[in-house]
Coordinates of N, CA and C in Angstrom, one line a residue:
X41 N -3.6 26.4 12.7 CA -2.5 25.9 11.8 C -3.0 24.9 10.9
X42 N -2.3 24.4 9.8 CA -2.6 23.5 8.7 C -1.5 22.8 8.7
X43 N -0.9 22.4 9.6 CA 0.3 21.1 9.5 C 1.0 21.2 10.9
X44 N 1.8 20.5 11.0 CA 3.1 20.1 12.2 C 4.3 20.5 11.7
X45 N 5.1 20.7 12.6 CA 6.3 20.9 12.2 C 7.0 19.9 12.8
X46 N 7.8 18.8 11.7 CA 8.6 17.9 12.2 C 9.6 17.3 11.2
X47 N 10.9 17.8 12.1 CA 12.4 17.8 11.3 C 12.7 16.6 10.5
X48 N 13.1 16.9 9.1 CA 13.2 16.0 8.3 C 14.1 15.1 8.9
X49 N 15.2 15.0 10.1 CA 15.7 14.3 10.2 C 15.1 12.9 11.1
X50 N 13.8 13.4 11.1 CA 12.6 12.2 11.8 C 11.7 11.7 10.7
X51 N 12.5 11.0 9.7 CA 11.3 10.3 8.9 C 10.0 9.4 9.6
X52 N 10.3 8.8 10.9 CA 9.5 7.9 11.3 C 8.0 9.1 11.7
X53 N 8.6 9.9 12.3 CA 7.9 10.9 12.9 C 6.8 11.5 11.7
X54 N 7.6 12.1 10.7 CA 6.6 12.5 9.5 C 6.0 11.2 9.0
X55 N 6.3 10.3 9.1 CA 5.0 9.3 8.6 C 4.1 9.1 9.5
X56 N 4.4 8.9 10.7 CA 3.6 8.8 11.5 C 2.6 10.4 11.6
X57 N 3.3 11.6 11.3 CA 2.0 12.4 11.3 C 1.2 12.8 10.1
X58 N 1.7 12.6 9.1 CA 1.1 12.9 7.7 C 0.1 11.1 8.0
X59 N 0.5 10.3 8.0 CA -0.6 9.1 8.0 C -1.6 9.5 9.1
X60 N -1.6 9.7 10.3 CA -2.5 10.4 11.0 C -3.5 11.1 10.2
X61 N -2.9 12.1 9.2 CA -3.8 13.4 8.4 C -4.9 12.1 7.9
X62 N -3.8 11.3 7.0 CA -4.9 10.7 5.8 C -6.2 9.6 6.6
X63 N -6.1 8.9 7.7 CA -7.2 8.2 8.4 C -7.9 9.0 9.1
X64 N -8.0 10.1 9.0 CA -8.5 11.3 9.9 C -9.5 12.5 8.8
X65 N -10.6 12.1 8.5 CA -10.9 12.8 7.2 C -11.6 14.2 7.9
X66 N -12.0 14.2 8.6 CA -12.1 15.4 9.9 C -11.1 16.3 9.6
X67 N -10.0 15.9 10.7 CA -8.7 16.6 10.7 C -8.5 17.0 9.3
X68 N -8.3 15.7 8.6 CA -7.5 16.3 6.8 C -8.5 17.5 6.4
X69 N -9.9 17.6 6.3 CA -10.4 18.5 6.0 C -10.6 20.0 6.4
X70 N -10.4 20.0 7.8 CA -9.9 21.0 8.4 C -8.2 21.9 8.5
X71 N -7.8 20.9 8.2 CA -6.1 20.9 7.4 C -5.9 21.7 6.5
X72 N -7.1 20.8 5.5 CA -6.6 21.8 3.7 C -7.8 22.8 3.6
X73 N -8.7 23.1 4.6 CA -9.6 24.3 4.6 C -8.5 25.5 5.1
X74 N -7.4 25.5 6.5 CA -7.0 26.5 6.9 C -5.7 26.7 5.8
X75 N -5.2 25.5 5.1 CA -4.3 26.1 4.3 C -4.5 27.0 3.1
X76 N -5.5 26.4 2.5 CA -6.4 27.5 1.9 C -6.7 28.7 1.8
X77 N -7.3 28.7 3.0 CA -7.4 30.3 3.9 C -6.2 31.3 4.3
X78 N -4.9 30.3 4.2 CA -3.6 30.7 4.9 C -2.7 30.8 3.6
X79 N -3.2 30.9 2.6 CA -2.7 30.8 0.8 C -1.5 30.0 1.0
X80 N -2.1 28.8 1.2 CA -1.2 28.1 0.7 C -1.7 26.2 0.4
X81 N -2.4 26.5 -0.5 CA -3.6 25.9 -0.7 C -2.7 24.2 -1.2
X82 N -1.8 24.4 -1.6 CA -1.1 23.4 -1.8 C 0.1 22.6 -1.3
X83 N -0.4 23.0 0.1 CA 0.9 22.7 1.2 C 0.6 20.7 0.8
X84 N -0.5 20.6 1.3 CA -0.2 18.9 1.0 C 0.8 18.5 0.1
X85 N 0.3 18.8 -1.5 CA 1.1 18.4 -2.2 C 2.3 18.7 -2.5
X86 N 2.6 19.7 -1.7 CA 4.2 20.3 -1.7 C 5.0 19.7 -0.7
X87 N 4.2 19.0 1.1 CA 4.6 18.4 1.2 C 5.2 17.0 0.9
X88 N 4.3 16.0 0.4 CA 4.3 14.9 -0.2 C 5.8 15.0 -1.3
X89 N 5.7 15.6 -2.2 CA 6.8 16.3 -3.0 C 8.1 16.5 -2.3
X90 N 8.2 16.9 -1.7 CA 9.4 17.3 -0.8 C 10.0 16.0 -0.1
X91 N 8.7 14.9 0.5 CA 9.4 13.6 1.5 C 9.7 13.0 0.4
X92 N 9.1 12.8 -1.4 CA 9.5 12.1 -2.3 C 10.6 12.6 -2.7
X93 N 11.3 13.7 -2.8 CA 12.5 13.9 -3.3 C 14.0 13.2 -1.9
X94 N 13.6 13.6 -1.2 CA 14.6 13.4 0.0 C 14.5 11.6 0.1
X95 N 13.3 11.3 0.2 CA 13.6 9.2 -0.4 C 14.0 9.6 -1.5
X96 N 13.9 9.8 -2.8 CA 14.8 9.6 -3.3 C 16.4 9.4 -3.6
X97 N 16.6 10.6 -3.0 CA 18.2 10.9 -2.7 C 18.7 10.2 -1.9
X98 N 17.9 9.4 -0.6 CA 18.4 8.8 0.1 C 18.5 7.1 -0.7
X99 N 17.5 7.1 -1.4 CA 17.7 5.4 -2.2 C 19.1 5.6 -2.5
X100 N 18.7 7.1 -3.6 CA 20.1 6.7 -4.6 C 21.4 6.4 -3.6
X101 N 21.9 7.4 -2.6 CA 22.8 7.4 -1.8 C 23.0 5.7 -1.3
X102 N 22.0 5.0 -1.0 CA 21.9 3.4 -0.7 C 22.4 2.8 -1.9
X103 N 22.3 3.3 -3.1 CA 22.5 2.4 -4.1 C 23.9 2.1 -4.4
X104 N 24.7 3.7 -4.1 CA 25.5 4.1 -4.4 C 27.0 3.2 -3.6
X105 N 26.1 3.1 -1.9 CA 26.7 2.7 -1.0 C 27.1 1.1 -1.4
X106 N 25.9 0.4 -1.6 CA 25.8 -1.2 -1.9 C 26.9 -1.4 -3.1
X107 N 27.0 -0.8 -4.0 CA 27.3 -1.0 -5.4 C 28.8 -0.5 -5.2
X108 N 29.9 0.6 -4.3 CA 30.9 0.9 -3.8 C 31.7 -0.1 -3.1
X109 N 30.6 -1.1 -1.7 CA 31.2 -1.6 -1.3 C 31.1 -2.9 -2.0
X110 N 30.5 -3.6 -3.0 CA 30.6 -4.5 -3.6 C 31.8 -4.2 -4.5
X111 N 32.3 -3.5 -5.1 CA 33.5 -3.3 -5.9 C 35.1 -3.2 -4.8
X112 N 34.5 -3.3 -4.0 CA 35.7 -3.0 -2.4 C 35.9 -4.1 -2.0
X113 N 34.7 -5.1 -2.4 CA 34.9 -6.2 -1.6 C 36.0 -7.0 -3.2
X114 N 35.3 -6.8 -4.5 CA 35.8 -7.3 -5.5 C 38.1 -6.8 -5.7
X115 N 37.6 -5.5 -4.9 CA 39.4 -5.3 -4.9 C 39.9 -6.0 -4.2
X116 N 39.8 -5.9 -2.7 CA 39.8 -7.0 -1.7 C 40.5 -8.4 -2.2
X117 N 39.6 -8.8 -3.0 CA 39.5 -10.4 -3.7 C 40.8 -10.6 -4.7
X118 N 41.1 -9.0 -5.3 CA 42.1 -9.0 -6.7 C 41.2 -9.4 -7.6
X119 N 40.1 -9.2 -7.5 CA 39.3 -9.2 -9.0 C 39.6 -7.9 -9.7
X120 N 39.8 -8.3 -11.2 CA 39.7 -7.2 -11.6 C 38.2 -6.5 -12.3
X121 N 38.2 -5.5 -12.1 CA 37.1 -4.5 -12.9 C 36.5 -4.5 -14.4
X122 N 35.4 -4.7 -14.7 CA 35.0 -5.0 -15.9 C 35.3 -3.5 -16.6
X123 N 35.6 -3.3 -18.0 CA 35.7 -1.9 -18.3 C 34.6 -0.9 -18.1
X124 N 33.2 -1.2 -17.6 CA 31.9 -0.4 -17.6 C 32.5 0.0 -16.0
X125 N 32.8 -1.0 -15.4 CA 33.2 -0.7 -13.9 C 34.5 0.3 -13.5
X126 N 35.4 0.4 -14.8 CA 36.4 1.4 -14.3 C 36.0 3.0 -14.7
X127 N 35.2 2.7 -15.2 CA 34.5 4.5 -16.0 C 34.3 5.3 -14.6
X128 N 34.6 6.3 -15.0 CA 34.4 7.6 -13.9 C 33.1 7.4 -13.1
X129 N 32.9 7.7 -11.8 CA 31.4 7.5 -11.4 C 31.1 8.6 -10.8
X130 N 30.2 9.6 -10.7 CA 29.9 10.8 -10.2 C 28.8 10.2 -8.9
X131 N 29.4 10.5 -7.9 CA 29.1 10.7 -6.6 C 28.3 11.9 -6.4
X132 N 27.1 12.0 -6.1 CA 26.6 13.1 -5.3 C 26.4 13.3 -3.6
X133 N 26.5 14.3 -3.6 CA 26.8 14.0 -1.6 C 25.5 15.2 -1.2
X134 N 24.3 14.4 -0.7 CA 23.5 15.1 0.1 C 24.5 15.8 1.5
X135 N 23.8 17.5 1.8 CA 24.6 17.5 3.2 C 23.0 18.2 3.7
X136 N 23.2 18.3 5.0 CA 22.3 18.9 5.7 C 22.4 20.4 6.7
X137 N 22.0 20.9 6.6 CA 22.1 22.3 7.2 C 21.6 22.2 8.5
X138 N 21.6 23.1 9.0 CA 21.4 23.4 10.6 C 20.0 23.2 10.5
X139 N 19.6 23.8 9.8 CA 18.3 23.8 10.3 C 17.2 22.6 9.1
X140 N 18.0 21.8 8.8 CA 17.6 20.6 8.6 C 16.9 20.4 7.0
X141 N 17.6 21.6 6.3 CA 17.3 21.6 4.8 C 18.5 20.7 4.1
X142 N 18.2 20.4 3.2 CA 19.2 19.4 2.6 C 19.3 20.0 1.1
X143 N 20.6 20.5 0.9 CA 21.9 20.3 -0.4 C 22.3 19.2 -1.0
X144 N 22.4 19.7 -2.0 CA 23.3 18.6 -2.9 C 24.4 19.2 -3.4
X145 N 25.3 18.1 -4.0 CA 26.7 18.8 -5.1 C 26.7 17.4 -5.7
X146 N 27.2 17.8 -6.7 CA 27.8 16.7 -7.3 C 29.5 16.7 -7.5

């Protein structure tokens, strides 16, 4: 084989095995030789790609969360809303599938 399989819903797990690859220049080499051979010569970087997109979504989702409940807390209070703050705000909702692929909607 040329990787692990381990559920995106274990980020600690994928770091801990992809960082294994990279202090391991043995293993990594033997890694991107059989992916190669198994055409798919660009599994690394497709991996890497794929854990960047999913942090991403999960920042934004954090951003989204901080910034929601600071306006919850400003209702709360009877502050009122600046006019940039009453503007429409499009929510995107990551969901997860069974088998641990992740969707979006907006």
């Amino acid at each position: 084989g040329f990787g692990a399989f381990i559920s995106d819903r274990d980020p600690q797990g994928i770091a801990e095995e992809v960082g294994s690859w990279l202090v391991d220049d043995e293993k990594l080499s033997k890694l991107s030789m059989a992916a190669k051979k198994s055409g798919a010569p660009h599994a690394a970087r497709d991996i890497v790609k794929s854990i960047g997109k999913i942090t991403h979504k999960w920042l934004q989702l954090n951003e989204d969360r901080i910034r929601l409940n600071e306006e919850t807390e400003k209702l709360k209070l009877g502050m009122e809303l600046s006019m940039d703050e009453e503007e429409d705000v499009e929510v995107e909702v990551v969901l997860t599938n069974d088998e641990g692929g992740v969707s979006t909607s907006s």
